[in-house]
Structure formats: structure tokens, C-alpha cells
PDB file of C-alpha atoms in Angstrom:
ATOM      1  CA  MET T   1       3.048 -59.158   2.891  1.00 49.00           C
ATOM      2  CA  SER T   2       3.603 -56.167   0.543  1.00 59.00           C
ATOM      3  CA  SER T   3       5.376 -56.254  -2.615  1.00 88.00           C
ATOM      4  CA  SER T   4       7.697 -53.597  -3.890  1.00 97.00           C
ATOM      5  CA  VAL T   5       6.856 -50.303  -5.573  1.00 98.00           C
ATOM      6  CA  SER T   6       6.801 -50.512  -9.342  1.00 98.00           C
ATOM      7  CA  HIS T   7       9.443 -48.558 -11.350  1.00 98.00           C
ATOM      8  CA  ASN T   8       8.820 -47.297 -14.870  1.00 98.00           C
ATOM      9  CA  VAL T   9      11.478 -46.101 -16.524  1.00 98.00           C
ATOM     10  CA  TYR T  10      10.575 -43.801 -20.217  1.00 97.00           C
ATOM     11  CA  PHE T  11      12.587 -41.604 -23.034  1.00 97.00           C
ATOM     12  CA  ASP T  12      16.391 -42.978 -21.921  1.00 97.00           C
ATOM     13  CA  GLY T  13      15.591 -41.942 -18.071  1.00 98.00           C
ATOM     14  CA  LYS T  14      14.267 -38.574 -18.630  1.00 98.00           C
ATOM     15  CA  VAL T  15      10.886 -39.753 -17.644  1.00 98.00           C
ATOM     16  CA  GLN T  16      10.767 -42.077 -14.531  1.00 98.00           C
ATOM     17  CA  SER T  17       7.287 -43.216 -12.383  1.00 98.00           C
ATOM     18  CA  LEU T  18       6.356 -45.224  -9.467  1.00 98.00           C
ATOM     19  CA  GLY T  19       3.078 -47.177  -9.424  1.00 98.00           C
ATOM     20  CA  ILE T  20       0.741 -46.674  -6.508  1.00 98.00           C
ATOM     21  CA  LEU T  21      -2.783 -47.507  -5.701  1.00 97.00           C
ATOM     22  CA  THR T  22      -4.786 -45.222  -4.521  1.00 97.00           C
ATOM     23  CA  GLU T  23      -8.390 -44.128  -3.492  1.00 95.00           C
ATOM     24  CA  LYS T  24      -9.469 -43.428  -7.072  1.00 94.00           C
ATOM     25  CA  GLY T  25      -7.949 -46.685  -8.594  1.00 96.00           C
ATOM     26  CA  LYS T  26      -4.354 -47.079 -10.126  1.00 97.00           C
ATOM     27  CA  ALA T  27      -2.322 -44.617 -10.609  1.00 98.00           C
ATOM     28  CA  THR T  28       1.624 -43.684 -10.978  1.00 98.00           C
ATOM     29  CA  VAL T  29       3.430 -40.483  -9.490  1.00 98.00           C
ATOM     30  CA  GLY T  30       6.274 -39.398 -12.062  1.00 98.00           C
ATOM     31  CA  VAL T  31       8.996 -36.895 -12.498  1.00 98.00           C
ATOM     32  CA  MET T  32       9.790 -35.233 -15.921  1.00 98.00           C
ATOM     33  CA  LYS T  33      13.190 -33.587 -16.480  1.00 98.00           C
ATOM     34  CA  PRO T  34      13.270 -30.829 -19.072  1.00 98.00           C
ATOM     35  CA  GLY T  35      11.969 -31.928 -22.905  1.00 97.00           C
ATOM     36  CA  THR T  36       8.695 -32.513 -25.081  1.00 98.00           C
ATOM     37  CA  TYR T  37       7.403 -35.785 -24.676  1.00 98.00           C
ATOM     38  CA  VAL T  38       4.681 -37.581 -26.315  1.00 97.00           C
ATOM     39  CA  PHE T  39       2.645 -40.132 -24.261  1.00 96.00           C
ATOM     40  CA  ASN T  40       0.178 -42.709 -25.896  1.00 95.00           C
ATOM     41  CA  THR T  41      -2.537 -43.875 -23.587  1.00 96.00           C
ATOM     42  CA  SER T  42      -4.926 -47.118 -23.438  1.00 95.00           C
ATOM     43  CA  SER T  43      -7.157 -46.352 -20.451  1.00 96.00           C
ATOM     44  CA  HIS T  44      -8.887 -42.622 -19.620  1.00 97.00           C
ATOM     45  CA  GLU T  45      -6.299 -40.925 -17.799  1.00 97.00           C
ATOM     46  CA  ILE T  46      -6.525 -38.188 -15.382  1.00 97.00           C
ATOM     47  CA  MET T  47      -2.831 -36.300 -15.149  1.00 98.00           C
ATOM     48  CA  GLU T  48      -2.543 -33.884 -11.699  1.00 98.00           C
ATOM     49  CA  ILE T  49       0.787 -31.677 -11.588  1.00 98.00           C
ATOM     50  CA  VAL T  50       2.208 -32.125  -8.286  1.00 98.00           C
ATOM     51  CA  SER T  51       5.704 -29.809  -8.880  1.00 98.00           C
ATOM     52  CA  GLY T  52       6.511 -27.424 -11.415  1.00 98.00           C
ATOM     53  CA  VAL T  53       4.684 -26.214 -14.706  1.00 98.00           C
ATOM     54  CA  LEU T  54       4.068 -28.603 -17.258  1.00 98.00           C
ATOM     55  CA  ARG T  55       2.552 -27.340 -21.003  1.00 98.00           C
ATOM     56  CA  ALA T  56       0.356 -29.743 -22.506  1.00 98.00           C
ATOM     57  CA  LYS T  57      -1.091 -29.950 -26.018  1.00 98.00           C
ATOM     58  CA  LEU T  58      -4.498 -32.837 -26.238  1.00 95.00           C
ATOM     59  CA  SER T  59      -5.086 -34.511 -29.813  1.00 87.00           C
ATOM     60  CA  GLY T  60      -6.487 -31.986 -31.854  1.00 87.00           C
ATOM     61  CA  GLY T  61      -6.349 -29.113 -28.867  1.00 93.00           C
ATOM     62  CA  GLU T  62      -3.763 -26.315 -28.227  1.00 96.00           C
ATOM     63  CA  TRP T  63      -1.092 -25.974 -25.812  1.00 98.00           C
ATOM     64  CA  LEU T  64      -2.238 -25.118 -22.497  1.00 98.00           C
ATOM     65  CA  SER T  65      -0.104 -24.672 -19.032  1.00 98.00           C
ATOM     66  CA  TYR T  66      -0.717 -26.665 -15.702  1.00 98.00           C
ATOM     67  CA  LYS T  67       0.841 -25.860 -12.653  1.00 98.00           C
ATOM     68  CA  LYS T  68       0.635 -27.623  -9.142  1.00 96.00           C
ATOM     69  CA  GLY T  69      -3.089 -28.770  -8.152  1.00 96.00           C
ATOM     70  CA  ASP T  70      -3.924 -28.471 -11.615  1.00 98.00           C
ATOM     71  CA  ALA T  71      -5.106 -31.686 -13.632  1.00 98.00           C
ATOM     72  CA  PHE T  72      -6.375 -32.287 -17.757  1.00 97.00           C
ATOM     73  CA  GLU T  73      -8.271 -35.753 -18.916  1.00 97.00           C
ATOM     74  CA  VAL T  74      -7.152 -37.559 -21.750  1.00 97.00           C
ATOM     75  CA  ALA T  75      -9.028 -39.824 -23.667  1.00 95.00           C
ATOM     76  CA  ALA T  76      -8.641 -43.672 -23.846  1.00 96.00           C
ATOM     77  CA  ASN T  77      -6.335 -44.262 -27.139  1.00 95.00           C
ATOM     78  CA  SER T  78      -5.564 -41.160 -27.568  1.00 95.00           C
ATOM     79  CA  SER T  79      -1.952 -39.302 -27.586  1.00 95.00           C
ATOM     80  CA  PHE T  80      -0.822 -36.044 -25.664  1.00 96.00           C
ATOM     81  CA  GLU T  81       2.265 -34.006 -26.388  1.00 97.00           C
ATOM     82  CA  VAL T  82       3.894 -32.638 -23.030  1.00 98.00           C
ATOM     83  CA  LYS T  83       6.948 -29.940 -22.888  1.00 98.00           C
ATOM     84  CA  CYS T  84       8.378 -28.870 -19.523  1.00 98.00           C
ATOM     85  CA  ASP T  85      11.296 -26.226 -18.997  1.00 98.00           C
ATOM     86  CA  ALA T  86      12.424 -27.569 -15.218  1.00 98.00           C
ATOM     87  CA  ASP T  87      11.377 -30.559 -13.433  1.00 98.00           C
ATOM     88  CA  VAL T  88       7.905 -31.545 -12.944  1.00 98.00           C
ATOM     89  CA  ALA T  89       6.485 -33.740 -10.944  1.00 98.00           C
ATOM     90  CA  TYR T  90       2.698 -35.655 -11.512  1.00 98.00           C
ATOM     91  CA  ILE T  91       0.291 -38.057 -10.314  1.00 98.00           C
ATOM     92  CA  CYS T  92      -1.517 -39.573 -13.022  1.00 98.00           C
ATOM     93  CA  TYR T  93      -5.122 -41.610 -12.386  1.00 98.00           C
ATOM     94  CA  TYR T  94      -6.035 -44.627 -15.108  1.00 96.00           C
ATOM     95  CA  ASN T  95      -9.550 -45.147 -14.738  1.00 80.00           C
TER      96      ASN T  95
ATOM     97  CA  MET K   1      20.977 -31.712 -22.064  1.00 49.00           C
ATOM     98  CA  SER K   2      18.953 -33.389 -19.089  1.00 58.00           C
ATOM     99  CA  SER K   3      19.906 -36.072 -17.116  1.00 89.00           C
ATOM    100  CA  SER K   4      18.247 -38.893 -15.975  1.00 97.00           C
ATOM    101  CA  VAL K   5      15.878 -38.761 -12.844  1.00 98.00           C
ATOM    102  CA  SER K   6      17.539 -40.205 -10.154  1.00 98.00           C
ATOM    103  CA  HIS K   7      15.462 -43.298  -8.682  1.00 98.00           C
ATOM    104  CA  ASN K   8      16.287 -44.574  -4.905  1.00 98.00           C
ATOM    105  CA  VAL K   9      15.403 -47.343  -3.570  1.00 98.00           C
ATOM    106  CA  TYR K  10      14.862 -47.867   0.623  1.00 97.00           C
ATOM    107  CA  PHE K  11      13.237 -50.806   2.634  1.00 97.00           C
ATOM    108  CA  ASP K  12      13.878 -53.701   0.146  1.00 97.00           C
ATOM    109  CA  GLY K  13      11.859 -51.752  -2.570  1.00 98.00           C
ATOM    110  CA  LYS K  14       8.741 -50.913  -0.122  1.00 98.00           C
ATOM    111  CA  VAL K  15       9.525 -46.707  -0.398  1.00 98.00           C
ATOM    112  CA  GLN K  16      11.103 -45.982  -3.396  1.00 98.00           C
ATOM    113  CA  SER K  17      11.479 -42.201  -4.484  1.00 98.00           C
ATOM    114  CA  LEU K  18      12.341 -39.898  -7.668  1.00 98.00           C
ATOM    115  CA  GLY K  19      14.485 -36.548  -7.269  1.00 98.00           C
ATOM    116  CA  ILE K  20      13.150 -33.522  -8.430  1.00 98.00           C
ATOM    117  CA  LEU K  21      14.518 -29.959  -8.809  1.00 97.00           C
ATOM    118  CA  THR K  22      11.408 -27.443  -7.319  1.00 97.00           C
ATOM    119  CA  GLU K  23      11.532 -24.109  -7.014  1.00 95.00           C
ATOM    120  CA  LYS K  24      11.712 -24.623  -3.520  1.00 94.00           C
ATOM    121  CA  GLY K  25      14.997 -26.438  -4.028  1.00 96.00           C
ATOM    122  CA  LYS K  26      15.711 -30.222  -3.911  1.00 97.00           C
ATOM    123  CA  ALA K  27      13.158 -32.447  -3.693  1.00 98.00           C
ATOM    124  CA  THR K  28      11.965 -36.627  -3.888  1.00 98.00           C
ATOM    125  CA  VAL K  29       8.931 -37.713  -4.986  1.00 98.00           C
ATOM    126  CA  GLY K  30       7.762 -41.153  -3.328  1.00 98.00           C
ATOM    127  CA  VAL K  31       5.647 -44.028  -2.776  1.00 98.00           C
ATOM    128  CA  MET K  32       5.650 -45.999   0.179  1.00 98.00           C
ATOM    129  CA  LYS K  33       3.785 -49.518   0.057  1.00 98.00           C
ATOM    130  CA  PRO K  34       1.612 -50.601   3.517  1.00 98.00           C
ATOM    131  CA  GLY K  35       4.013 -50.673   6.448  1.00 97.00           C
ATOM    132  CA  THR K  36       6.555 -48.988   9.220  1.00 98.00           C
ATOM    133  CA  TYR K  37       9.829 -47.372   8.516  1.00 98.00           C
ATOM    134  CA  VAL K  38      11.698 -45.265   9.950  1.00 97.00           C
ATOM    135  CA  PHE K  39      13.660 -42.265   8.428  1.00 96.00           C
ATOM    136  CA  ASN K  40      16.437 -40.163   9.658  1.00 95.00           C
ATOM    137  CA  THR K  41      17.221 -36.836   8.173  1.00 96.00           C
ATOM    138  CA  SER K  42      20.590 -35.127   7.497  1.00 95.00           C
ATOM    139  CA  SER K  43      18.786 -31.713   6.560  1.00 96.00           C
ATOM    140  CA  HIS K  44      15.172 -30.197   7.346  1.00 97.00           C
ATOM    141  CA  GLU K  45      12.735 -31.525   5.619  1.00 97.00           C
ATOM    142  CA  ILE K  46       9.239 -31.110   4.465  1.00 97.00           C
ATOM    143  CA  MET K  47       6.846 -33.712   3.669  1.00 98.00           C
ATOM    144  CA  GLU K  48       3.610 -33.213   2.048  1.00 98.00           C
ATOM    145  CA  ILE K  49       1.069 -35.972   1.167  1.00 98.00           C
ATOM    146  CA  VAL K  50       0.034 -36.592  -2.551  1.00 98.00           C
ATOM    147  CA  SER K  51      -1.835 -39.339  -2.161  1.00 98.00           C
ATOM    148  CA  GLY K  52      -3.348 -41.644   0.566  1.00 98.00           C
ATOM    149  CA  VAL K  53      -2.719 -41.333   4.683  1.00 98.00           C
ATOM    150  CA  LEU K  54       0.228 -41.232   6.468  1.00 98.00           C
ATOM    151  CA  ARG K  55       0.477 -41.358  10.178  1.00 98.00           C
ATOM    152  CA  ALA K  56       3.942 -40.180  11.217  1.00 98.00           C
ATOM    153  CA  LYS K  57       5.592 -39.578  15.261  1.00 98.00           C
ATOM    154  CA  LEU K  58       8.477 -37.092  15.251  1.00 95.00           C
ATOM    155  CA  SER K  59      11.182 -37.752  17.240  1.00 87.00           C
ATOM    156  CA  GLY K  60       9.571 -37.116  20.984  1.00 87.00           C
ATOM    157  CA  GLY K  61       6.086 -35.922  19.384  1.00 93.00           C
ATOM    158  CA  GLU K  62       2.594 -38.096  19.303  1.00 97.00           C
ATOM    159  CA  TRP K  63       1.462 -40.014  16.174  1.00 98.00           C
ATOM    160  CA  LEU K  64      -0.518 -37.490  14.074  1.00 98.00           C
ATOM    161  CA  SER K  65      -2.244 -38.728  10.381  1.00 98.00           C
ATOM    162  CA  TYR K  66      -1.904 -36.488   7.689  1.00 98.00           C
ATOM    163  CA  LYS K  67      -4.044 -36.804   4.258  1.00 98.00           C
ATOM    164  CA  LYS K  68      -3.265 -35.487   0.809  1.00 96.00           C
ATOM    165  CA  GLY K  69      -2.007 -31.749   0.722  1.00 96.00           C
ATOM    166  CA  ASP K  70      -1.204 -32.165   4.730  1.00 98.00           C
ATOM    167  CA  ALA K  71       2.018 -31.507   5.662  1.00 98.00           C
ATOM    168  CA  PHE K  72       4.626 -31.863   7.915  1.00 97.00           C
ATOM    169  CA  GLU K  73       8.309 -30.468   8.954  1.00 97.00           C
ATOM    170  CA  VAL K  74      11.205 -32.740  10.273  1.00 97.00           C
ATOM    171  CA  ALA K  75      14.351 -30.939  11.780  1.00 96.00           C
ATOM    172  CA  ALA K  76      17.718 -31.661  10.454  1.00 96.00           C
ATOM    173  CA  ASN K  77      19.897 -34.592  12.238  1.00 95.00           C
ATOM    174  CA  SER K  78      16.802 -36.228  13.940  1.00 95.00           C
ATOM    175  CA  SER K  79      14.267 -39.162  12.571  1.00 95.00           C
ATOM    176  CA  PHE K  80      10.893 -39.576  12.467  1.00 96.00           C
ATOM    177  CA  GLU K  81       8.948 -42.906  12.589  1.00 97.00           C
ATOM    178  CA  VAL K  82       5.756 -43.334   9.881  1.00 98.00           C
ATOM    179  CA  LYS K  83       2.586 -46.009   9.243  1.00 98.00           C
ATOM    180  CA  CYS K  84       0.468 -46.543   6.433  1.00 98.00           C
ATOM    181  CA  ASP K  85      -2.258 -49.040   5.869  1.00 98.00           C
ATOM    182  CA  ALA K  86      -2.084 -48.375   2.395  1.00 98.00           C
ATOM    183  CA  ASP K  87      -0.106 -47.136  -0.184  1.00 98.00           C
ATOM    184  CA  VAL K  88       0.906 -43.435   0.299  1.00 98.00           C
ATOM    185  CA  ALA K  89       2.545 -40.805  -2.415  1.00 98.00           C
ATOM    186  CA  TYR K  90       4.149 -37.695  -0.886  1.00 98.00           C
ATOM    187  CA  ILE K  91       6.756 -35.248  -2.113  1.00 98.00           C
ATOM    188  CA  CYS K  92       9.905 -34.305   0.596  1.00 98.00           C
ATOM    189  CA  TYR K  93      11.328 -31.120   0.357  1.00 98.00           C
ATOM    190  CA  TYR K  94      15.134 -30.504   1.194  1.00 96.00           C
ATOM    191  CA  ASN K  95      16.137 -27.071   2.395  1.00 80.00           C
TER     192      ASN K  95
END
């Protein structure tokens, strides 16, 4: 029997995600409302954009823009900053 | 100021989705746990698979299999049946 989908709420509900087990391992599918957010990683992450445009700045890096199908990697135990002017959907793979 | 992301729970939590406004209009990003589900549509929908494999049977049609990047359209005021053996993530556009 399957359990429920896990649901995560961040930043007063402006970022929310749903847990999923994929063929690439654990992941979350999420939506961000317009804003600027900082995320801290505990594991290596691959963020792939599903809808919208997300600007992201990795620790020590510069701001880059990602659209549907684009992805970026984030090292474990680091942080990254993101900004969006409209809603963004993403899938984040944890390795 | 942005409001919270909307969160929808179906089938005892085995299907959950998050609302998003996209450049194609309103949509939801969701996750399904393994199972068989029937959905009823009020508007025209385009379902696109984000992760996993979903089998779907439109009203009067046959079972077809859809993987990441594949999409199918469902007419308004109809229903469709889906099955998955592992978790599936999708984005559903409402026109």
C-alpha cells in the first residue's frame, strides 16, 4: 500500500514542494511564488526548471538565468540564492 | 505581495498538487503515488509528464504509456483513468 505524498512548506508558503522517488533517487517537485529565497543544501542537488524562469546564484558564483529544461547543480553543505518575477515550477534531485 | 502556493490533496493524499500560474495559463504541478486513479475534467487539460511513467486511458480510448516530456490532451467535461507502478510527477495545464 502506498503512503501519502509528502508535502513541504517553506518561506510562509511561498515555496512548497512534494516528495517523489524517481529513477534518479529522491527528489521534490515544487512551486515558488515571485520572490528571492536562499536555500541551504545538506546533499548534492540538481535543480531542473519545469515552468517559468529562475535566476540563481551559487555560492561564490554570479547570477544566471534558467528556463524550462535547464538545470544547475549545487554542492552539498552549501547555499544558493534564487529570484523569480513570476511563478516557477522545478524538480530538485538529491543525490 | 505574493500569496501562498495553493495545495490540493486527492485520493487520501496519494495524489497531491501545487498551483502555478504559467505563461500558458493556470496549471498544477503534482505527484502521484503508485495506484489507479480516475480524474474528471471541467476544462480542457494538457497533462505533461515530469518524472516517471504514467499509463493513461482517455474516455473511449485505449491505454497508452507516457514518459518524461510526453503529454496528452483531455477534453473539458470528460474523464480519464491513469495508472502508475512507481511515483509520477506531472504538470497539468488548464485552458
